[in-house]
Short mmCIF file of C-alpha atoms in Angstrom, two decimals:
data_model
loop_
_atom_site.label_atom_id
_atom_site.label_comp_id
_atom_site.label_asym_id
_atom_site.label_seq_id
_atom_site.Cartn_x
_atom_site.Cartn_y
_atom_site.Cartn_z
CA MET A 1 10.74 206.56 -15.43
CA ILE A 2 12.74 208.44 -12.80
CA ALA A 3 15.89 206.23 -13.42
CA ASP A 4 15.48 206.99 -17.01
CA LEU A 5 15.23 210.79 -16.60
CA ARG A 6 18.11 210.74 -14.02
CA THR A 7 20.52 209.87 -17.03
CA ASP A 8 20.34 213.54 -18.22
CA HIS A 9 18.35 215.55 -15.82
CA ARG A 10 18.52 216.21 -11.99
CA VAL A 11 15.69 214.24 -10.45
CA ILE A 12 14.66 214.81 -6.95
CA ALA A 13 11.59 212.24 -5.76
CA PRO A 14 10.61 213.01 -2.10
CA THR A 15 8.49 210.05 -0.34
CA LEU A 16 5.25 212.12 0.42
CA PRO A 17 2.75 210.94 2.90
CA TYR A 18 0.46 208.72 0.63
CA GLY A 19 1.28 205.58 2.56
CA ALA A 20 4.77 205.13 1.83
CA HIS A 21 6.23 207.50 4.48
CA ARG A 22 8.64 206.05 7.32
CA ARG A 23 7.32 207.86 10.16
CA PRO A 24 4.02 208.71 11.38
CA LEU A 25 2.90 212.05 10.63
CA SER A 26 1.77 214.42 13.72
CA ARG A 27 -1.34 215.22 11.70
CA PRO A 28 -3.53 213.40 8.95
CA PRO A 29 -2.01 213.94 5.42
CA THR A 30 -4.70 216.18 4.10
CA PRO A 31 -4.26 217.86 0.49
CA ASP A 32 -3.15 221.10 2.11
CA LEU A 33 -0.56 219.21 4.37
CA VAL A 34 0.91 217.71 1.20
CA ASN A 35 1.05 220.84 -0.64
CA GLU A 36 2.87 222.51 2.29
CA LEU A 37 5.43 219.69 2.52
CA ILE A 38 6.23 220.02 -1.12
CA ALA A 39 6.61 223.82 -0.99
CA GLU A 40 8.80 223.64 2.16
CA PHE A 41 10.93 220.81 0.39
CA LEU A 42 11.34 223.29 -2.48
CA GLU A 43 12.06 226.20 -0.10
CA ARG A 44 14.59 224.12 2.19
CA LEU A 45 16.50 222.71 -0.84
CA ASP A 46 16.54 226.33 -2.41
CA LEU A 47 15.16 224.99 -5.83
CA ILE A 48 14.26 227.50 -8.29
CA GLY A 49 13.32 226.79 -11.85
CA VAL A 50 11.95 223.41 -10.81
CA THR A 51 9.98 221.15 -13.29
CA LEU A 52 7.41 219.72 -10.92
CA VAL A 53 5.88 216.70 -12.16
CA GLU A 54 2.87 215.03 -10.52
CA ASN A 55 1.04 212.01 -11.32
CA ASP A 56 -2.83 211.33 -10.49
CA CYS A 57 -3.47 213.87 -7.57
CA GLY A 58 -3.38 217.25 -9.25
CA ARG A 59 -2.13 218.89 -6.21
CA ALA A 60 0.89 220.26 -8.01
CA GLN A 61 -1.51 222.72 -9.40
CA THR A 62 -2.16 224.09 -5.92
CA VAL A 63 1.72 224.27 -5.29
CA ALA A 64 2.20 226.25 -8.54
CA ALA A 65 -0.55 228.61 -7.90
CA ARG A 66 0.79 229.47 -4.32
CA HIS A 67 4.60 229.25 -5.17
CA PRO A 68 5.07 230.24 -8.75
CA GLU A 69 8.57 231.84 -7.90
CA ARG A 70 9.83 228.26 -7.76
CA LEU A 71 8.50 226.55 -10.51
CA ALA A 72 9.68 226.97 -14.45
CA ARG A 73 7.29 224.04 -15.57
CA LEU A 74 4.30 221.94 -14.37
CA ALA A 75 3.75 218.47 -16.00
CA LEU A 76 0.62 217.02 -14.71
CA ILE A 77 0.16 213.68 -15.41
CA ALA A 78 -3.28 212.04 -15.28
CA CYS A 79 -4.28 214.66 -12.97
CA GLU A 80 -7.72 215.71 -12.01
CA ALA A 81 -8.78 219.29 -13.68
CA PHE A 82 -11.77 220.70 -15.28
CA ASP A 83 -12.68 217.56 -17.14
CA THR A 84 -11.69 214.97 -14.50
CA TYR A 85 -12.98 216.61 -11.56
CA PRO A 86 -15.16 216.04 -9.23
CA PRO A 87 -13.94 212.41 -8.46
CA GLY A 88 -16.06 209.65 -7.16
CA LEU A 89 -19.61 209.07 -7.92
CA PRO A 90 -20.35 212.85 -9.29
CA GLY A 91 -17.16 212.34 -11.47
CA LYS A 92 -18.64 208.97 -12.70
CA MET A 93 -22.06 210.75 -13.45
CA ILE A 94 -20.26 213.43 -15.58
CA GLY A 95 -18.36 210.61 -17.25
CA ALA A 96 -21.44 208.84 -18.25
CA ALA A 97 -23.33 211.87 -19.24
CA CYS A 98 -20.49 212.69 -21.57
CA ARG A 99 -20.99 209.57 -23.59
CA VAL A 100 -24.61 209.96 -24.05
CA PRO A 101 -25.44 212.64 -26.69
CA GLY A 102 -27.06 215.85 -24.65
CA GLY A 103 -26.19 213.95 -21.61
CA VAL A 104 -23.93 217.01 -20.25
CA SER A 105 -26.48 219.44 -21.09
CA LEU A 106 -29.17 217.32 -19.11
CA LEU A 107 -26.66 217.10 -15.99
CA VAL A 108 -25.94 220.87 -16.11
CA ARG A 109 -29.62 221.55 -16.02
CA VAL A 110 -30.12 219.11 -13.14
CA LEU A 111 -27.34 220.48 -11.19
CA GLY A 112 -28.80 223.92 -12.06
CA LEU A 113 -31.86 223.18 -9.78
CA ARG A 114 -30.38 224.03 -6.63
CA PRO A 115 -32.59 221.68 -4.46
CA LEU A 116 -31.05 218.92 -6.54
CA ARG A 117 -27.41 219.57 -5.90
CA ARG A 118 -27.30 217.96 -2.33
CA LEU A 119 -28.17 214.44 -3.82
CA PRO A 120 -25.51 211.93 -3.94
CA VAL A 121 -25.40 211.86 -7.71
CA GLY A 122 -24.70 215.64 -7.49
CA ILE A 123 -22.29 217.51 -5.20
CA GLY A 124 -23.96 215.85 -2.15
CA ALA A 125 -21.58 213.10 -2.02
CA LEU A 126 -18.61 215.28 -1.92
CA THR A 127 -19.17 217.43 1.37
CA LYS A 128 -20.97 217.15 4.76
CA ARG A 129 -22.16 220.67 4.44
CA PRO A 130 -23.94 222.40 1.58
CA VAL A 131 -21.41 224.08 -1.05
CA PRO A 132 -22.76 227.57 -1.59
CA ASP A 133 -24.52 228.04 -4.72
CA ALA A 134 -22.37 230.65 -6.06
CA VAL A 135 -19.33 228.15 -6.00
CA VAL A 136 -21.30 225.39 -7.88
CA ASP A 137 -22.46 227.81 -10.44
CA GLY A 138 -19.05 228.50 -11.11
CA TRP A 139 -18.28 224.96 -11.35
CA LEU A 140 -20.91 224.37 -13.92
CA ARG A 141 -19.63 227.11 -16.21
CA PRO A 142 -18.17 225.72 -19.51
CA ARG A 143 -14.32 225.93 -19.22
CA PRO A 144 -11.58 225.29 -22.06
CA PRO A 145 -9.40 222.33 -21.48
CA LEU A 146 -6.52 223.09 -18.71
CA ALA A 147 -3.62 222.88 -21.44
CA GLU A 148 -5.23 225.76 -23.37
CA LEU A 149 -5.13 228.16 -20.21
CA LEU A 150 -1.34 227.56 -19.72
CA PRO A 151 1.09 229.74 -21.70
CA GLN A 152 3.09 226.67 -23.09
CA GLY A 153 0.27 224.07 -22.30
CA ARG A 154 0.12 221.00 -24.04
CA LEU A 155 -2.22 217.98 -23.77
CA VAL A 156 -0.65 214.66 -24.87
CA GLU A 157 -2.74 211.41 -24.64
CA ILE A 158 -0.85 208.15 -24.11
CA GLU A 159 -2.64 204.91 -25.60
CA ASP A 160 -2.54 201.83 -23.78
CA THR A 161 -2.29 203.24 -20.20
CA ARG A 162 -4.53 204.14 -17.25
CA THR A 163 -3.82 206.60 -14.38
CA LEU A 164 -0.49 205.23 -13.23
CA ILE A 165 1.33 206.25 -16.64
CA PRO A 166 4.75 206.13 -14.86
CA GLU A 167 4.15 202.34 -14.40
CA ASP A 168 2.37 201.59 -17.85
CA GLN A 169 4.59 203.65 -20.00
CA PRO A 170 7.60 204.81 -18.17
CA GLU A 171 9.95 205.11 -21.11
CA LEU A 172 7.27 206.79 -23.20
CA LEU A 173 6.68 209.34 -20.36
CA ALA A 174 10.30 209.92 -19.71
CA SER A 175 10.64 210.83 -23.61
CA LEU A 176 7.81 213.33 -23.38
CA LEU A 177 8.96 214.78 -20.16
CA ARG A 178 12.13 215.53 -22.09
CA GLU A 179 10.74 216.87 -24.99
CA PHE A 180 8.47 219.35 -22.74
CA ILE A 181 11.49 220.41 -20.62
CA ALA A 182 13.51 220.95 -24.01
CA ASP A 183 10.96 222.79 -25.73
CA THR A 184 10.00 225.04 -22.68
CA ARG A 185 13.59 226.29 -22.08
#
């Protein structure tokens, strides 16, 4: 996909510390560290008007929130957002609840019972310490799809693929990114 886009766009693809980095890091590759590295990368190269593309992790959302002055566009590909977060067992429980009529309503009511939130099928599997009730209450509030919240947002579903869309459908993804960039100039 990168080679395809490079034919008519300037593409810079840094090696991020997800196991492919060449030298050991001085500290563990936490989400915040990766966000800082991306922001520093943009700053050191003095990149402005960037289309930041990310697959899977959803960390680009944080970079966009903290450094909007550097970005013109944000392309989130198979990323966690409102409807795919939290990951892991709680995320699977939410997914299962979505497939059963009335399941989401039941799950929200169960998680609305504060003593049950610390169970492994609730928020308890994601943290070592309790999450404040006000935070969980906010998570349980209904939200529109992320694409509806962004001024030029759009949701595109790509058939016959899983999370690693650049591997499963590279030509189609490159074409969709070209179209998105052209439409949002």
